[in-house]
Amino acid sequence: MSFETVSVIGLGYIGLPTAAMFASRKKKVIGVDVNQNAVDTINRGEIHIVEPDLDMIVHAAVTEGYLKAVTTPEPADAFLIAVPTPFKECAEGEIPEPDLRFIEAASKAIAPVLKKGDLVILESTSPVGATEQMAEWLAEARSDLSFPQIGGENADVNVAHCPERVLPGHVVRELVENDRVIGGMSTRCSQRSVELYKTFVLGDCVITNARTAEMAKLTENSCRDVQIAFANELSIICDKLDINVWELISLANRHPRINILQPGPGVGGHCIAVDPWFIVSKAPDEAKLIHTARLVNDAKPAWVTNKVKLAVADFLQNNPTKTAKDVRITCFGLAFKPDIDDLRESPALAIGQEIASSHPAVVNFVEPNILTMPENISNNARLLQIDDAITKTDIAVMLVDHKEFKAIKELPKTMVVVDSKGIWK
Ligand code: SAJ
């Protein structure tokens, strides 16, 4: 049975580009989101997120009539669920537990419009067992239909997990080129999912079961987290031993089998700092390395903040006529990684907030990718352009290696630099 109509539930950083790719291949796509503002924006042919090239694709898809957005699900042949999977609030020191309430809400929302022959795919990054749990929620809501946990190969509705793996900033290209891991709850579920993704995916669609597909995604992001933690730990050791960590890593990386990642102010974004906890919470006694990597990366912002405080103390010692109120600090970068505007879970933002709330003078910020300061940062902060900021800085705190900062050739000789990204060294 072919897929005439595809519905994507959750029109965020993954769901909207995915919906747009299906629409660009002339599938009829119904995008569903609880956010009325997002729905209205998309229906005007515009987008509510920043992602290169996506605006043109969405605009074409909407004006040609292949993509529409709604707030309540409508019947379709395939449903892709791409909603957030955050973790639950927990006390400091406790292991965060995944929060599946958005998957549950999406399952309950599509259940009434499901029909025999439909395919439901969970794309959201999920703890092991979430796809089976989603199938249970669907079965509870629709006792008239059979699902793979009971119906197996002959189920009325097929269910699979196919995690998204695209890198923010490169989503349009990676959606097409990356290989996909397809974890069906039965062989037929997998085969039908491959057929669906082959609408636009040029990479391989590799079949496994749902639990392995869930774990594969968590493994990829945990692997990166562990490797970044190694680089961050090295940076702290090298600081103590008076060694330039960036020179050290570039030397070690000349070994044919070594490829160390780069240290920084910590790990941000909504994926790498979150997903490893989904493994740790399921296997707390076994996941020792993954757990420690999370703690190492989460501790890095406080280490950088402390470096800034030490730099202020040094500055005052070298300038005895000045008080802390006279020290002009500028933080370079607020985003969670270079050349994007995304501030979610950004270590640079956390460091900036801490400096602005503890320093007795106004703190300058430079972030070329945003126009106004985020509301939750202290009043004690102002956004400046690069050139202006450089003339008004005693202590520069380098937090994000944006291309504009890398292009700066020379800094004033008197400027003290706390460089968490090693671009001004
Ligand atoms: N970072 C470092 N040092 C490095 C590399 C990254 O400190 O050498 C930091 C970044 O500055 C950032 C954080 O890590 O704060 C995460 O950035 P990232 O570029 O590593 O990853 P994300 O979160 O943008 O996207 C990741 C990707 N996963 C992997 O590369 C394994 C992407 O493919 C996933 O689809 C995405 O998570 C996701 O949605 O899960």
Coordinates of C-alpha atoms and ligand atoms in Angstrom, one line a residue:
M1 CA 0.0 0.0 0.0
S2 CA 1.6 3.3 -1.0
F3 CA 1.6 6.5 1.1
E4 CA -0.6 9.2 -0.5
T5 CA -0.8 11.4 2.6
V6 CA 1.8 11.8 5.3
S7 CA 1.2 13.5 8.7
V8 CA 4.0 14.9 10.8
I9 CA 3.2 15.5 14.4
G10 CA 5.4 18.2 15.9
L11 CA 6.6 21.0 13.5
G12 CA 9.8 21.9 15.3
Y13 CA 13.5 21.7 14.3
I14 CA 13.0 18.1 13.0
G15 CA 9.3 17.8 12.2
L16 CA 9.0 20.8 9.9
P17 CA 12.0 20.0 7.7
T18 CA 10.8 16.4 7.5
A19 CA 7.3 17.5 6.5
A20 CA 8.8 19.9 3.9
M21 CA 11.0 17.1 2.4
F22 CA 7.9 14.8 1.9
A23 CA 6.0 17.8 0.4
S24 CA 8.9 18.6 -1.9
R25 CA 8.5 15.1 -3.3
K26 CA 4.9 15.8 -4.0
K27 CA 3.3 13.9 -1.1
K28 CA 0.3 15.5 0.5
V29 CA 1.6 16.5 3.9
I30 CA -0.5 17.4 7.0
G31 CA 1.7 19.0 9.6
V32 CA 0.2 19.0 13.2
D33 CA 1.4 21.2 16.0
V34 CA -0.3 22.4 19.2
N35 CA 1.3 25.9 18.7
Q36 CA -1.2 28.0 16.8
N37 CA 1.4 30.6 16.0
A38 CA 3.6 28.0 14.4
V39 CA 0.7 26.6 12.4
D40 CA -0.3 30.1 11.2
T41 CA 3.3 31.0 10.2
I42 CA 3.7 27.8 8.2
N43 CA 0.3 28.2 6.5
R44 CA 1.6 31.7 5.3
G45 CA 4.5 29.9 3.7
E46 CA 6.9 31.1 6.4
I47 CA 8.9 29.4 9.1
H48 CA 9.3 30.0 12.8
I49 CA 12.7 28.4 13.3
V50 CA 16.2 29.3 11.9
E51 CA 17.5 26.6 9.5
P52 CA 19.4 27.4 6.2
D53 CA 17.3 26.8 3.0
L54 CA 14.3 25.6 4.9
D55 CA 12.3 28.8 4.3
M56 CA 12.4 28.3 0.5
I57 CA 11.3 24.7 0.6
V58 CA 8.4 25.4 3.0
H59 CA 7.3 28.4 1.0
A60 CA 7.2 26.3 -2.2
A61 CA 5.5 23.4 -0.5
V62 CA 2.7 25.6 1.0
T63 CA 2.1 27.7 -2.1
E64 CA 2.0 24.6 -4.4
G65 CA -0.6 23.1 -2.0
Y66 CA 1.4 20.0 -0.8
L67 CA 1.9 21.2 2.8
K68 CA -0.7 22.5 5.3
A69 CA -0.5 22.8 9.0
V70 CA -3.3 22.2 11.5
T71 CA -3.7 21.9 15.3
T72 CA -5.8 18.7 15.3
P73 CA -4.7 15.5 13.5
E74 CA -6.6 14.4 10.3
P75 CA -6.6 11.0 8.6
A76 CA -3.3 10.1 6.8
D77 CA -1.5 6.9 5.6
A78 CA 1.6 7.5 7.7
F79 CA 2.2 9.4 10.9
L80 CA 5.6 10.6 12.0
I81 CA 5.9 11.7 15.6
A82 CA 8.7 14.3 16.1
V83 CA 7.8 15.8 19.5
P84 CA 10.3 16.8 22.3
T85 CA 11.4 14.2 24.8
P86 CA 12.8 16.3 27.7
F87 CA 13.6 14.9 31.1
K88 CA 11.6 15.4 34.3
E89 CA 12.7 17.9 36.9
C90 CA 14.8 16.3 39.5
A91 CA 16.9 17.3 42.6
E92 CA 20.6 18.1 42.1
G93 CA 22.7 14.9 42.1
E94 CA 19.7 12.7 41.0
I95 CA 19.6 11.0 37.7
P96 CA 17.1 12.7 35.4
E97 CA 14.3 10.5 34.1
P98 CA 12.9 10.9 30.6
D99 CA 9.6 12.6 30.2
L100 CA 7.4 10.9 27.6
R101 CA 4.3 13.0 28.1
F102 CA 4.6 14.7 24.6
I103 CA 4.8 11.2 22.9
E104 CA 1.8 10.1 25.0
A105 CA -0.2 13.2 24.0
A106 CA 0.7 12.8 20.3
S107 CA -0.3 9.1 20.4
K108 CA -3.7 10.0 22.0
A109 CA -4.2 12.8 19.5
I110 CA -3.7 10.6 16.4
A111 CA -5.4 7.5 17.7
P112 CA -9.0 8.6 16.8
V113 CA -8.0 9.1 13.1
L114 CA -6.0 5.8 12.7
K115 CA -7.3 3.2 10.2
K116 CA -6.3 -0.2 9.0
G117 CA -3.1 -0.1 6.9
D118 CA -1.6 3.0 8.6
L119 CA 2.0 3.3 9.7
V120 CA 3.1 5.2 12.8
I121 CA 6.8 6.1 13.2
L122 CA 8.3 7.6 16.3
E123 CA 11.2 9.9 15.3
S124 CA 11.7 11.6 18.7
T125 CA 14.9 10.6 20.5
S126 CA 13.6 8.1 23.1
P127 CA 14.6 5.9 25.9
V128 CA 14.7 2.1 25.1
G129 CA 11.1 0.8 25.3
A130 CA 9.4 4.0 24.3
T131 CA 8.2 2.7 20.9
E132 CA 6.6 -0.3 22.6
Q133 CA 5.0 2.1 25.1
M134 CA 3.7 4.3 22.3
A135 CA 2.1 1.2 20.6
E136 CA 0.5 0.4 24.0
W137 CA -1.0 3.9 24.2
L138 CA -2.4 3.5 20.6
A139 CA -3.8 0.0 21.4
E140 CA -5.5 1.3 24.6
A141 CA -7.2 4.1 22.6
R142 CA -8.2 1.9 19.6
S143 CA -9.3 -1.6 20.8
D144 CA -10.9 -2.1 17.3
L145 CA -7.5 -2.2 15.6
S146 CA -4.6 -4.6 16.1
F147 CA -1.0 -3.4 16.7
P148 CA 2.3 -5.2 16.3
Q149 CA 2.7 -6.2 20.0
I150 CA -0.2 -8.6 19.6
G151 CA -0.9 -8.7 15.8
G152 CA 2.8 -9.1 14.8
E153 CA 3.3 -9.2 11.0
N154 CA -0.5 -9.1 10.4
A155 CA -1.2 -6.1 12.6
D156 CA -3.7 -3.5 11.2
V157 CA -1.4 -0.7 12.1
N158 CA 2.4 -0.9 11.7
V159 CA 4.7 0.8 14.2
A160 CA 8.5 1.7 14.0
H161 CA 11.1 3.8 15.5
C162 CA 13.3 5.8 13.2
P163 CA 15.5 8.3 15.0
E164 CA 16.4 11.6 13.4
R165 CA 20.2 12.2 13.3
V166 CA 20.6 15.5 11.5
L167 CA 22.9 18.2 12.6
P168 CA 21.3 21.6 13.3
G169 CA 22.4 24.1 10.6
H170 CA 22.8 21.2 8.0
V171 CA 19.3 19.7 8.4
V172 CA 18.1 20.0 4.7
R173 CA 21.2 18.2 3.3
E174 CA 21.6 15.6 6.1
L175 CA 17.9 14.6 5.9
V176 CA 18.5 13.5 2.4
E177 CA 22.1 12.2 2.6
N178 CA 22.3 10.5 6.0
D179 CA 21.7 6.8 6.5
R180 CA 18.6 6.0 8.5
V181 CA 18.2 3.4 11.2
I182 CA 14.8 1.8 10.9
G183 CA 13.5 -0.2 13.9
G184 CA 10.2 -1.8 13.1
M185 CA 8.2 -3.7 15.7
S186 CA 7.9 -6.4 13.0
T187 CA 9.7 -7.0 9.7
R188 CA 6.7 -5.7 7.9
C189 CA 6.8 -2.5 10.0
S190 CA 10.4 -2.0 9.0
Q191 CA 9.9 -2.7 5.3
R192 CA 7.0 -0.2 5.1
S193 CA 9.0 2.4 6.9
V194 CA 11.9 2.0 4.4
E195 CA 9.4 2.4 1.6
L196 CA 8.2 5.7 3.2
Y197 CA 11.7 7.1 3.9
K198 CA 12.9 6.2 0.4
T199 CA 10.5 9.0 -0.8
F200 CA 13.4 11.4 -0.2
V201 CA 16.3 9.7 1.6
L202 CA 19.3 8.9 -0.6
G203 CA 21.3 7.3 2.3
D204 CA 20.9 3.7 3.2
C205 CA 17.8 2.7 5.3
V206 CA 19.2 0.0 7.6
I207 CA 16.7 -2.3 9.3
T208 CA 16.9 -3.4 12.9
N209 CA 14.3 -3.8 15.8
A210 CA 12.8 -0.8 17.7
R211 CA 14.8 -1.2 20.9
T212 CA 18.1 -1.3 19.0
A213 CA 17.1 1.7 16.9
E214 CA 16.3 3.6 20.2
M215 CA 19.6 2.6 21.7
A216 CA 21.5 3.5 18.4
K217 CA 20.5 7.1 18.6
L218 CA 21.3 7.4 22.3
T219 CA 24.6 5.7 21.7
E220 CA 25.6 8.2 18.9
N221 CA 25.0 11.2 21.1
S222 CA 26.5 9.6 24.2
C223 CA 29.6 8.7 22.2
R224 CA 30.0 12.4 21.3
D225 CA 29.4 13.5 24.9
V226 CA 32.0 11.1 26.2
Q227 CA 34.5 12.3 23.6
I228 CA 33.8 16.0 24.3
A229 CA 34.2 15.2 28.1
F230 CA 37.6 13.8 27.4
A231 CA 38.6 17.0 25.6
N232 CA 37.1 19.1 28.4
E233 CA 38.9 17.1 31.1
L234 CA 42.2 17.5 29.1
S235 CA 41.7 21.3 29.0
I236 CA 41.4 21.4 32.8
I237 CA 44.5 19.2 33.3
C238 CA 46.5 21.3 30.8
D239 CA 45.5 24.5 32.5
K240 CA 46.9 23.2 35.8
L241 CA 50.1 22.0 34.1
D242 CA 50.5 25.2 32.0
I243 CA 50.2 23.4 28.6
N244 CA 48.2 24.8 25.7
V245 CA 45.5 22.2 25.2
W246 CA 44.7 23.2 21.6
E247 CA 48.3 22.7 20.6
L248 CA 48.4 19.4 22.5
I249 CA 45.3 18.1 20.8
S250 CA 46.5 19.1 17.3
L251 CA 49.7 17.3 18.0
A252 CA 48.0 14.1 19.4
N253 CA 45.6 14.2 16.4
R254 CA 48.6 13.7 14.0
H255 CA 48.6 10.1 15.2
P256 CA 46.8 8.1 12.5
R257 CA 44.3 6.5 15.0
I258 CA 43.6 9.5 17.3
N259 CA 40.9 12.1 16.7
I260 CA 40.3 14.1 19.9
L261 CA 37.4 16.6 19.8
Q262 CA 37.7 20.2 20.9
P263 CA 37.2 21.5 24.5
G264 CA 34.8 24.3 25.1
P265 CA 32.7 26.0 27.8
G266 CA 30.5 22.9 28.2
V267 CA 28.0 20.9 26.1
G268 CA 24.8 22.6 25.0
G269 CA 21.8 22.0 22.8
H270 CA 18.8 19.8 23.4
C271 CA 20.4 16.5 22.3
I272 CA 23.9 15.7 23.5
A273 CA 23.4 17.1 27.0
V274 CA 20.1 15.2 27.4
D275 CA 20.2 11.9 25.6
P276 CA 23.0 10.2 27.6
W277 CA 20.8 10.5 30.7
F278 CA 18.2 8.2 28.9
I279 CA 20.8 5.4 29.0
V280 CA 22.0 6.2 32.6
S281 CA 18.5 6.2 34.0
K282 CA 17.8 2.8 32.5
A283 CA 21.1 1.2 33.6
P284 CA 22.5 3.4 36.5
D285 CA 24.9 0.8 37.8
E286 CA 26.4 -0.1 34.5
A287 CA 26.6 3.3 32.7
K288 CA 29.6 4.6 34.7
L289 CA 31.6 6.2 31.9
I290 CA 28.5 7.8 30.2
H291 CA 27.4 9.2 33.6
T292 CA 30.8 10.6 34.4
A293 CA 31.1 12.3 31.0
R294 CA 27.8 14.1 31.7
L295 CA 29.1 15.3 35.1
V296 CA 32.4 16.4 33.5
N297 CA 30.7 18.4 30.7
D298 CA 28.1 19.9 33.1
A299 CA 30.8 21.1 35.4
K300 CA 32.7 23.0 32.7
P301 CA 30.6 26.2 32.7
A302 CA 31.3 26.8 36.4
W303 CA 35.0 26.2 35.8
V304 CA 35.0 28.9 33.1
T305 CA 33.1 31.3 35.3
N306 CA 35.6 30.7 38.0
K307 CA 38.4 31.5 35.5
V308 CA 36.7 34.8 34.8
K309 CA 36.5 35.7 38.5
L310 CA 40.3 34.9 38.9
A311 CA 41.0 37.1 35.9
V312 CA 39.1 40.0 37.5
A313 CA 41.1 39.5 40.7
D314 CA 44.4 39.5 38.8
F315 CA 43.3 42.6 36.8
L316 CA 42.6 44.5 40.1
Q317 CA 45.9 43.4 41.5
N318 CA 47.7 44.8 38.4
N319 CA 45.6 48.0 38.4
P320 CA 45.5 49.0 42.1
T321 CA 43.7 52.3 41.5
K322 CA 40.6 50.5 40.1
T323 CA 37.8 48.7 41.8
A324 CA 35.6 45.8 40.5
K325 CA 33.1 48.4 39.3
D326 CA 35.6 49.7 36.8
V327 CA 36.4 46.3 35.2
R328 CA 34.7 46.1 31.8
I329 CA 33.9 42.5 30.9
T330 CA 32.7 41.4 27.5
C331 CA 31.3 37.9 26.8
F332 CA 31.7 36.8 23.1
G333 CA 29.0 34.5 22.1
L334 CA 25.7 33.2 23.7
A335 CA 24.6 30.4 21.3
F336 CA 25.1 26.8 22.1
K337 CA 27.5 26.3 19.2
P338 CA 29.0 28.3 16.4
D339 CA 27.1 30.2 13.6
I340 CA 23.6 29.5 14.9
D341 CA 21.1 31.6 16.9
D342 CA 20.0 28.7 19.1
L343 CA 20.4 29.5 22.8
R344 CA 18.8 26.4 24.2
E345 CA 20.8 24.7 27.0
S346 CA 23.7 27.0 26.0
P347 CA 26.7 26.9 28.3
A348 CA 27.7 30.3 27.0
L349 CA 24.3 31.7 28.1
A350 CA 24.7 30.1 31.6
I351 CA 28.2 31.5 32.0
G352 CA 27.0 35.0 30.8
Q353 CA 24.1 34.9 33.2
E354 CA 26.3 34.1 36.1
I355 CA 28.9 36.8 35.2
A356 CA 26.2 39.4 34.7
S357 CA 24.5 38.7 38.0
S358 CA 27.7 38.6 40.1
H359 CA 29.7 41.4 38.5
P360 CA 29.1 44.9 40.0
A361 CA 29.2 46.7 36.6
V362 CA 27.3 46.3 33.3
V363 CA 28.6 43.3 31.3
N364 CA 28.9 43.5 27.5
F365 CA 27.7 40.8 25.2
V366 CA 28.4 40.2 21.5
E367 CA 26.3 37.7 19.7
P368 CA 26.2 38.3 15.9
N369 CA 23.2 35.8 15.5
I370 CA 20.7 37.6 17.7
L371 CA 19.2 41.1 17.6
T372 CA 18.1 41.5 21.3
M373 CA 19.3 40.1 24.6
P374 CA 17.3 37.1 25.9
E375 CA 14.8 38.2 28.6
N376 CA 16.1 35.9 31.3
I377 CA 19.5 37.4 31.4
S378 CA 20.3 39.9 34.2
N379 CA 19.4 43.6 33.7
N380 CA 23.1 44.1 34.2
A381 CA 23.8 43.2 30.5
R382 CA 23.9 44.9 27.2
L383 CA 24.3 43.7 23.6
L384 CA 27.1 45.4 21.6
Q385 CA 28.5 45.1 18.0
I386 CA 31.9 43.5 17.8
D387 CA 34.0 46.6 16.9
D388 CA 32.3 48.7 19.6
A389 CA 32.8 46.0 22.3
I390 CA 36.5 45.5 21.5
T391 CA 37.1 49.2 22.4
K392 CA 35.2 48.8 25.7
T393 CA 36.7 45.7 27.1
D394 CA 39.3 44.9 29.8
I395 CA 38.5 41.2 30.1
A396 CA 37.2 39.3 27.0
V397 CA 35.5 36.0 27.7
M398 CA 35.5 33.9 24.5
L399 CA 32.6 31.5 24.7
V400 CA 31.5 30.5 21.1
D401 CA 33.8 30.2 18.1
H402 CA 31.5 32.1 15.6
K403 CA 33.1 32.9 12.3
E404 CA 32.9 36.6 13.0
F405 CA 35.1 36.1 16.1
K406 CA 37.6 33.8 14.3
A407 CA 38.0 36.6 11.7
I408 CA 39.3 39.1 14.3
K409 CA 43.0 39.4 13.4
E410 CA 44.3 41.5 16.4
L411 CA 43.1 42.3 19.9
P412 CA 44.2 45.2 22.0
K413 CA 47.5 44.3 23.8
T414 CA 46.1 45.3 27.2
M415 CA 43.0 43.1 26.9
V416 CA 42.9 40.1 29.2
V417 CA 41.4 37.0 27.4
V418 CA 39.7 34.0 29.0
D419 CA 39.4 31.8 25.9
S420 CA 37.2 28.7 26.4
K421 CA 37.4 27.9 22.6
G422 CA 41.1 28.4 21.9
I423 CA 40.6 30.8 19.0
W424 CA 42.4 33.7 20.5
K425 CA 44.6 31.5 22.7
Ligands
SAJ1 N1 31.0 20.6 21.2 C1 32.3 20.7 21.8 N2 33.4 20.2 21.2 C2 33.3 19.6 20.0 C3 32.1 19.4 19.4 C4 30.9 20.0 20.0 O1 32.3 21.3 22.9 O2 34.4 19.2 19.6 C5 29.8 21.1 21.8 C6 29.1 22.2 21.0 O3 29.7 23.5 21.1 C7 27.7 22.1 21.5 C8 27.5 20.6 21.9 O4 28.9 20.1 21.9 O5 27.6 22.9 22.7 C9 26.7 19.8 20.9 O6 27.0 20.2 19.5 P1 27.2 19.2 18.3 O7 27.6 19.9 17.1 O8 28.2 18.1 18.8 O9 25.8 18.5 18.2 P2 24.3 18.9 18.1 O10 23.6 18.9 19.5 O11 24.1 20.2 17.3 O12 23.7 17.7 17.2 C10 23.8 16.4 17.7 C11 24.4 15.5 16.5 N3 24.9 14.2 17.0 C12 26.1 13.8 16.8 O13 26.9 14.4 16.1 C13 26.4 12.4 17.3 C14 23.3 15.4 15.5 O14 23.7 14.5 14.4 C15 22.0 14.8 16.1 O15 21.0 14.6 15.2 C16 21.6 15.8 17.1 O16 22.6 15.9 18.2 C17 20.2 15.3 17.7 O17 19.2 15.8 17.3 O18 20.3 14.4 18.6

